[in-house]
Amino acid sequence: MNDPRFPIGRFAWPEQVNPSDLLPAISVIERAPRQFRAAVEGWSDERLDTPYREGGWTVRQLLHHVPESHMNSFIRFKLALTEAEPTIKPYAEDEWAKLPDAIAGPIEPSLRLLESLHECWTYLLRSMTPEQWQRTFRHPERGLMRLDVTALLYAWHCDHHLAHITGLRDRMGW
């Protein structure tokens, strides 16, 4: 891809989701924590504090952002599964990335959080019925969102940010 912000391309919003598309998406979510950990194995603080692209977040910020984003999504799944079309609260991810823990905090707690969170999330996703996949929540900026589409979005999100890190690693010869 030519745009370094979107190394795997932008998310393609599907109108319909084939149930057979959900298992691969769940598998991406399940294996993502191992892939993120492996991608930065043995990295120094200097490498972690390198932006993945000019004007972009550092790898450290990305490694804190992913579990933060996915925690929000996990909660949105729980809300949609237990409430009738709840309106969720978005968050200012760019502002979160400027907080001291995102800028300088150790990555290990966030990697562990991602592992635990994805273990719980994967269990939930694998247990959902076809009817549950059709449940929705209302995003104030994106409108009504179905859980099947949201699962595909977050599988893309895993691969998207992993590609930021592996792309930097490959460009730098690390």
PDB file of C-alpha atoms in Angstrom:
ATOM      1  CA  MET A   1       0.000   0.000   0.000  1.00  0.00           C
ATOM      2  CA  ASN A   2       1.174   3.513  -0.722  1.00  0.00           C
ATOM      3  CA  ASP A   3      -0.298   5.161   2.366  1.00  0.00           C
ATOM      4  CA  PRO A   4       1.897   4.349   5.414  1.00  0.00           C
ATOM      5  CA  ARG A   5      -1.066   5.094   7.691  1.00  0.00           C
ATOM      6  CA  PHE A   6      -2.901   2.116   6.203  1.00  0.00           C
ATOM      7  CA  PRO A   7      -0.323  -0.549   5.327  1.00  0.00           C
ATOM      8  CA  ILE A   8      -3.010  -3.197   4.736  1.00  0.00           C
ATOM      9  CA  GLY A   9      -5.522  -0.740   3.283  1.00  0.00           C
ATOM     10  CA  ARG A  10      -8.533   0.852   4.901  1.00  0.00           C
ATOM     11  CA  PHE A  11     -11.225  -1.278   6.483  1.00  0.00           C
ATOM     12  CA  ALA A  12     -13.856  -2.264   3.929  1.00  0.00           C
ATOM     13  CA  TRP A  13     -17.243  -1.862   5.614  1.00  0.00           C
ATOM     14  CA  PRO A  14     -19.353  -4.838   4.522  1.00  0.00           C
ATOM     15  CA  GLU A  15     -23.103  -4.533   4.036  1.00  0.00           C
ATOM     16  CA  GLN A  16     -23.517  -8.257   4.664  1.00  0.00           C
ATOM     17  CA  VAL A  17     -21.343 -10.567   6.727  1.00  0.00           C
ATOM     18  CA  ASN A  18     -21.151 -14.207   5.803  1.00  0.00           C
ATOM     19  CA  PRO A  19     -21.044 -16.311   8.986  1.00  0.00           C
ATOM     20  CA  SER A  20     -18.039 -18.127   7.493  1.00  0.00           C
ATOM     21  CA  ASP A  21     -16.110 -14.817   7.700  1.00  0.00           C
ATOM     22  CA  LEU A  22     -16.402 -14.745  11.478  1.00  0.00           C
ATOM     23  CA  LEU A  23     -14.180 -17.739  12.296  1.00  0.00           C
ATOM     24  CA  PRO A  24     -11.128 -16.272  10.518  1.00  0.00           C
ATOM     25  CA  ALA A  25     -11.760 -12.927  12.232  1.00  0.00           C
ATOM     26  CA  ILE A  26     -11.950 -14.611  15.623  1.00  0.00           C
ATOM     27  CA  SER A  27      -8.706 -16.449  14.853  1.00  0.00           C
ATOM     28  CA  VAL A  28      -6.992 -13.136  14.064  1.00  0.00           C
ATOM     29  CA  ILE A  29      -8.170 -11.714  17.393  1.00  0.00           C
ATOM     30  CA  GLU A  30      -7.062 -14.871  19.198  1.00  0.00           C
ATOM     31  CA  ARG A  31      -3.515 -14.922  17.824  1.00  0.00           C
ATOM     32  CA  ALA A  32      -2.879 -11.153  17.766  1.00  0.00           C
ATOM     33  CA  PRO A  33      -1.373 -10.915  21.280  1.00  0.00           C
ATOM     34  CA  ARG A  34       1.273 -13.531  20.410  1.00  0.00           C
ATOM     35  CA  GLN A  35       2.036 -11.734  17.163  1.00  0.00           C
ATOM     36  CA  PHE A  36       2.441  -8.348  18.833  1.00  0.00           C
ATOM     37  CA  ARG A  37       4.710  -9.829  21.487  1.00  0.00           C
ATOM     38  CA  ALA A  38       6.816 -11.653  18.875  1.00  0.00           C
ATOM     39  CA  ALA A  39       7.064  -8.552  16.683  1.00  0.00           C
ATOM     40  CA  VAL A  40       8.843  -6.547  19.414  1.00  0.00           C
ATOM     41  CA  GLU A  41      10.730  -9.362  21.153  1.00  0.00           C
ATOM     42  CA  GLY A  42      14.003  -8.009  22.529  1.00  0.00           C
ATOM     43  CA  TRP A  43      13.422  -4.447  21.366  1.00  0.00           C
ATOM     44  CA  SER A  44      15.241  -1.636  23.163  1.00  0.00           C
ATOM     45  CA  ASP A  45      13.519   1.490  24.429  1.00  0.00           C
ATOM     46  CA  GLU A  46      15.034   3.322  21.468  1.00  0.00           C
ATOM     47  CA  ARG A  47      13.253   1.015  19.034  1.00  0.00           C
ATOM     48  CA  LEU A  48       9.994   1.135  21.000  1.00  0.00           C
ATOM     49  CA  ASP A  49      10.140   4.928  20.952  1.00  0.00           C
ATOM     50  CA  THR A  50      10.530   5.056  17.163  1.00  0.00           C
ATOM     51  CA  PRO A  51       7.469   6.301  15.241  1.00  0.00           C
ATOM     52  CA  TYR A  52       6.172   3.703  12.795  1.00  0.00           C
ATOM     53  CA  ARG A  53       5.912   6.491  10.195  1.00  0.00           C
ATOM     54  CA  GLU A  54       6.734  10.186  10.013  1.00  0.00           C
ATOM     55  CA  GLY A  55       4.249  12.006  12.216  1.00  0.00           C
ATOM     56  CA  GLY A  56       2.843   8.736  13.552  1.00  0.00           C
ATOM     57  CA  TRP A  57       2.714   7.184  16.973  1.00  0.00           C
ATOM     58  CA  THR A  58       5.693   5.355  18.375  1.00  0.00           C
ATOM     59  CA  VAL A  59       5.631   1.582  18.623  1.00  0.00           C
ATOM     60  CA  ARG A  60       5.258   2.003  22.390  1.00  0.00           C
ATOM     61  CA  GLN A  61       2.156   4.147  21.872  1.00  0.00           C
ATOM     62  CA  LEU A  62       0.743   1.539  19.476  1.00  0.00           C
ATOM     63  CA  LEU A  63       1.348  -1.246  22.004  1.00  0.00           C
ATOM     64  CA  HIS A  64      -0.614   0.711  24.619  1.00  0.00           C
ATOM     65  CA  HIS A  65      -3.319   1.784  22.155  1.00  0.00           C
ATOM     66  CA  VAL A  66      -4.279  -1.691  20.983  1.00  0.00           C
ATOM     67  CA  PRO A  67      -5.390  -3.083  24.370  1.00  0.00           C
ATOM     68  CA  GLU A  68      -7.057   0.231  25.226  1.00  0.00           C
ATOM     69  CA  SER A  69      -9.037   0.165  21.997  1.00  0.00           C
ATOM     70  CA  HIS A  70      -9.883  -3.502  22.356  1.00  0.00           C
ATOM     71  CA  MET A  71     -11.033  -3.038  25.969  1.00  0.00           C
ATOM     72  CA  ASN A  72     -13.501  -0.501  24.674  1.00  0.00           C
ATOM     73  CA  SER A  73     -14.678  -2.911  21.994  1.00  0.00           C
ATOM     74  CA  PHE A  74     -15.022  -5.801  24.446  1.00  0.00           C
ATOM     75  CA  ILE A  75     -17.223  -3.609  26.658  1.00  0.00           C
ATOM     76  CA  ARG A  76     -19.272  -2.609  23.605  1.00  0.00           C
ATOM     77  CA  PHE A  77     -19.864  -6.290  22.842  1.00  0.00           C
ATOM     78  CA  LYS A  78     -21.004  -6.897  26.414  1.00  0.00           C
ATOM     79  CA  LEU A  79     -23.321  -3.887  26.306  1.00  0.00           C
ATOM     80  CA  ALA A  80     -24.826  -4.913  22.963  1.00  0.00           C
ATOM     81  CA  LEU A  81     -25.355  -8.474  24.198  1.00  0.00           C
ATOM     82  CA  THR A  82     -27.124  -7.372  27.375  1.00  0.00           C
ATOM     83  CA  GLU A  83     -28.954  -4.167  26.441  1.00  0.00           C
ATOM     84  CA  ALA A  84     -31.264  -3.134  23.619  1.00  0.00           C
ATOM     85  CA  GLU A  85     -29.222  -1.050  21.181  1.00  0.00           C
ATOM     86  CA  PRO A  86     -27.078   0.793  23.754  1.00  0.00           C
ATOM     87  CA  THR A  87     -25.401   4.046  22.832  1.00  0.00           C
ATOM     88  CA  ILE A  88     -21.701   3.707  23.549  1.00  0.00           C
ATOM     89  CA  LYS A  89     -19.246   6.412  24.498  1.00  0.00           C
ATOM     90  CA  PRO A  90     -16.385   7.004  22.078  1.00  0.00           C
ATOM     91  CA  TYR A  91     -13.013   7.991  23.444  1.00  0.00           C
ATOM     92  CA  ALA A  92     -10.284  10.374  22.283  1.00  0.00           C
ATOM     93  CA  GLU A  93      -7.642   7.812  21.304  1.00  0.00           C
ATOM     94  CA  ASP A  94      -5.229  10.516  20.097  1.00  0.00           C
ATOM     95  CA  GLU A  95      -5.430  12.172  23.519  1.00  0.00           C
ATOM     96  CA  TRP A  96      -5.006   8.834  25.306  1.00  0.00           C
ATOM     97  CA  ALA A  97      -1.817   8.318  23.258  1.00  0.00           C
ATOM     98  CA  LYS A  98      -0.416  11.560  24.712  1.00  0.00           C
ATOM     99  CA  LEU A  99      -0.783  10.434  28.324  1.00  0.00           C
ATOM    100  CA  PRO A 100       2.429   9.618  30.228  1.00  0.00           C
ATOM    101  CA  ASP A 101       1.753   5.873  30.391  1.00  0.00           C
ATOM    102  CA  ALA A 102       1.378   5.696  26.604  1.00  0.00           C
ATOM    103  CA  ILE A 103       4.455   7.806  25.937  1.00  0.00           C
ATOM    104  CA  ALA A 104       6.873   6.248  28.404  1.00  0.00           C
ATOM    105  CA  GLY A 105       5.201   3.362  30.223  1.00  0.00           C
ATOM    106  CA  PRO A 106       6.567  -0.179  30.074  1.00  0.00           C
ATOM    107  CA  ILE A 107       4.974  -2.312  27.379  1.00  0.00           C
ATOM    108  CA  GLU A 108       4.860  -5.569  29.350  1.00  0.00           C
ATOM    109  CA  PRO A 109       1.689  -4.721  31.314  1.00  0.00           C
ATOM    110  CA  SER A 110      -0.082  -3.756  28.088  1.00  0.00           C
ATOM    111  CA  LEU A 111       1.070  -6.948  26.364  1.00  0.00           C
ATOM    112  CA  ARG A 112      -0.228  -9.000  29.305  1.00  0.00           C
ATOM    113  CA  LEU A 113      -3.477  -7.040  29.280  1.00  0.00           C
ATOM    114  CA  LEU A 114      -3.875  -7.743  25.560  1.00  0.00           C
ATOM    115  CA  GLU A 115      -3.272 -11.454  26.162  1.00  0.00           C
ATOM    116  CA  SER A 116      -5.829 -11.706  28.965  1.00  0.00           C
ATOM    117  CA  LEU A 117      -8.367  -9.509  27.240  1.00  0.00           C
ATOM    118  CA  HIS A 118      -8.167 -11.425  23.971  1.00  0.00           C
ATOM    119  CA  GLU A 119      -8.465 -14.727  25.812  1.00  0.00           C
ATOM    120  CA  CYS A 120     -11.741 -13.548  27.378  1.00  0.00           C
ATOM    121  CA  TRP A 121     -12.948 -11.887  24.177  1.00  0.00           C
ATOM    122  CA  THR A 122     -12.208 -14.942  22.041  1.00  0.00           C
ATOM    123  CA  TYR A 123     -14.150 -17.151  24.419  1.00  0.00           C
ATOM    124  CA  LEU A 124     -17.113 -14.776  24.196  1.00  0.00           C
ATOM    125  CA  LEU A 125     -16.916 -14.539  20.396  1.00  0.00           C
ATOM    126  CA  ARG A 126     -16.740 -18.311  19.948  1.00  0.00           C
ATOM    127  CA  SER A 127     -19.812 -18.754  22.166  1.00  0.00           C
ATOM    128  CA  MET A 128     -22.075 -16.290  20.357  1.00  0.00           C
ATOM    129  CA  THR A 129     -25.195 -17.466  18.537  1.00  0.00           C
ATOM    130  CA  PRO A 130     -26.155 -16.315  15.019  1.00  0.00           C
ATOM    131  CA  GLU A 131     -28.806 -14.080  16.587  1.00  0.00           C
ATOM    132  CA  GLN A 132     -26.291 -12.491  18.937  1.00  0.00           C
ATOM    133  CA  TRP A 133     -23.998 -11.591  16.046  1.00  0.00           C
ATOM    134  CA  GLN A 134     -26.843  -9.430  14.690  1.00  0.00           C
ATOM    135  CA  ARG A 135     -27.164  -7.397  17.876  1.00  0.00           C
ATOM    136  CA  THR A 136     -26.241  -3.743  17.641  1.00  0.00           C
ATOM    137  CA  PHE A 137     -24.948  -0.738  19.507  1.00  0.00           C
ATOM    138  CA  ARG A 138     -25.146   2.888  18.521  1.00  0.00           C
ATOM    139  CA  HIS A 139     -21.881   4.715  17.981  1.00  0.00           C
ATOM    140  CA  PRO A 140     -22.406   8.504  18.186  1.00  0.00           C
ATOM    141  CA  GLU A 141     -20.139   9.065  15.156  1.00  0.00           C
ATOM    142  CA  ARG A 142     -20.604   5.878  13.100  1.00  0.00           C
ATOM    143  CA  GLY A 143     -24.261   5.177  13.772  1.00  0.00           C
ATOM    144  CA  LEU A 144     -25.738   1.737  14.302  1.00  0.00           C
ATOM    145  CA  MET A 145     -23.115  -1.029  14.344  1.00  0.00           C
ATOM    146  CA  ARG A 146     -23.704  -4.781  14.286  1.00  0.00           C
ATOM    147  CA  LEU A 147     -21.465  -7.080  16.280  1.00  0.00           C
ATOM    148  CA  ASP A 148     -20.551  -9.211  13.247  1.00  0.00           C
ATOM    149  CA  VAL A 149     -19.204  -6.140  11.444  1.00  0.00           C
ATOM    150  CA  THR A 150     -17.476  -4.966  14.624  1.00  0.00           C
ATOM    151  CA  ALA A 151     -15.651  -8.298  14.931  1.00  0.00           C
ATOM    152  CA  LEU A 152     -14.362  -7.920  11.365  1.00  0.00           C
ATOM    153  CA  LEU A 153     -13.325  -4.331  12.138  1.00  0.00           C
ATOM    154  CA  TYR A 154     -11.280  -5.387  15.152  1.00  0.00           C
ATOM    155  CA  ALA A 155      -9.646  -8.280  13.323  1.00  0.00           C
ATOM    156  CA  TRP A 156      -8.603  -5.682  10.730  1.00  0.00           C
ATOM    157  CA  HIS A 157      -7.458  -3.397  13.585  1.00  0.00           C
ATOM    158  CA  CYS A 158      -5.157  -6.156  14.879  1.00  0.00           C
ATOM    159  CA  ASP A 159      -3.569  -6.713  11.475  1.00  0.00           C
ATOM    160  CA  HIS A 160      -3.465  -2.960  10.745  1.00  0.00           C
ATOM    161  CA  HIS A 161      -1.370  -2.085  13.797  1.00  0.00           C
ATOM    162  CA  LEU A 162       0.722  -5.235  13.589  1.00  0.00           C
ATOM    163  CA  ALA A 163       1.618  -4.191  10.023  1.00  0.00           C
ATOM    164  CA  HIS A 164       2.694  -0.772  11.332  1.00  0.00           C
ATOM    165  CA  ILE A 165       5.174  -2.480  13.643  1.00  0.00           C
ATOM    166  CA  THR A 166       6.400  -5.203  11.286  1.00  0.00           C
ATOM    167  CA  GLY A 167       6.666  -2.697   8.448  1.00  0.00           C
ATOM    168  CA  LEU A 168       8.914  -0.478  10.559  1.00  0.00           C
ATOM    169  CA  ARG A 169      10.940  -3.502  11.661  1.00  0.00           C
ATOM    170  CA  ASP A 170      11.424  -4.592   8.062  1.00  0.00           C
ATOM    171  CA  ARG A 171      12.305  -1.094   6.805  1.00  0.00           C
ATOM    172  CA  MET A 172      14.849  -0.648   9.597  1.00  0.00           C
ATOM    173  CA  GLY A 173      16.295  -4.159   9.247  1.00  0.00           C
ATOM    174  CA  TRP A 174      15.599  -4.991  12.898  1.00  0.00           C
TER     175      TRP A 174
END
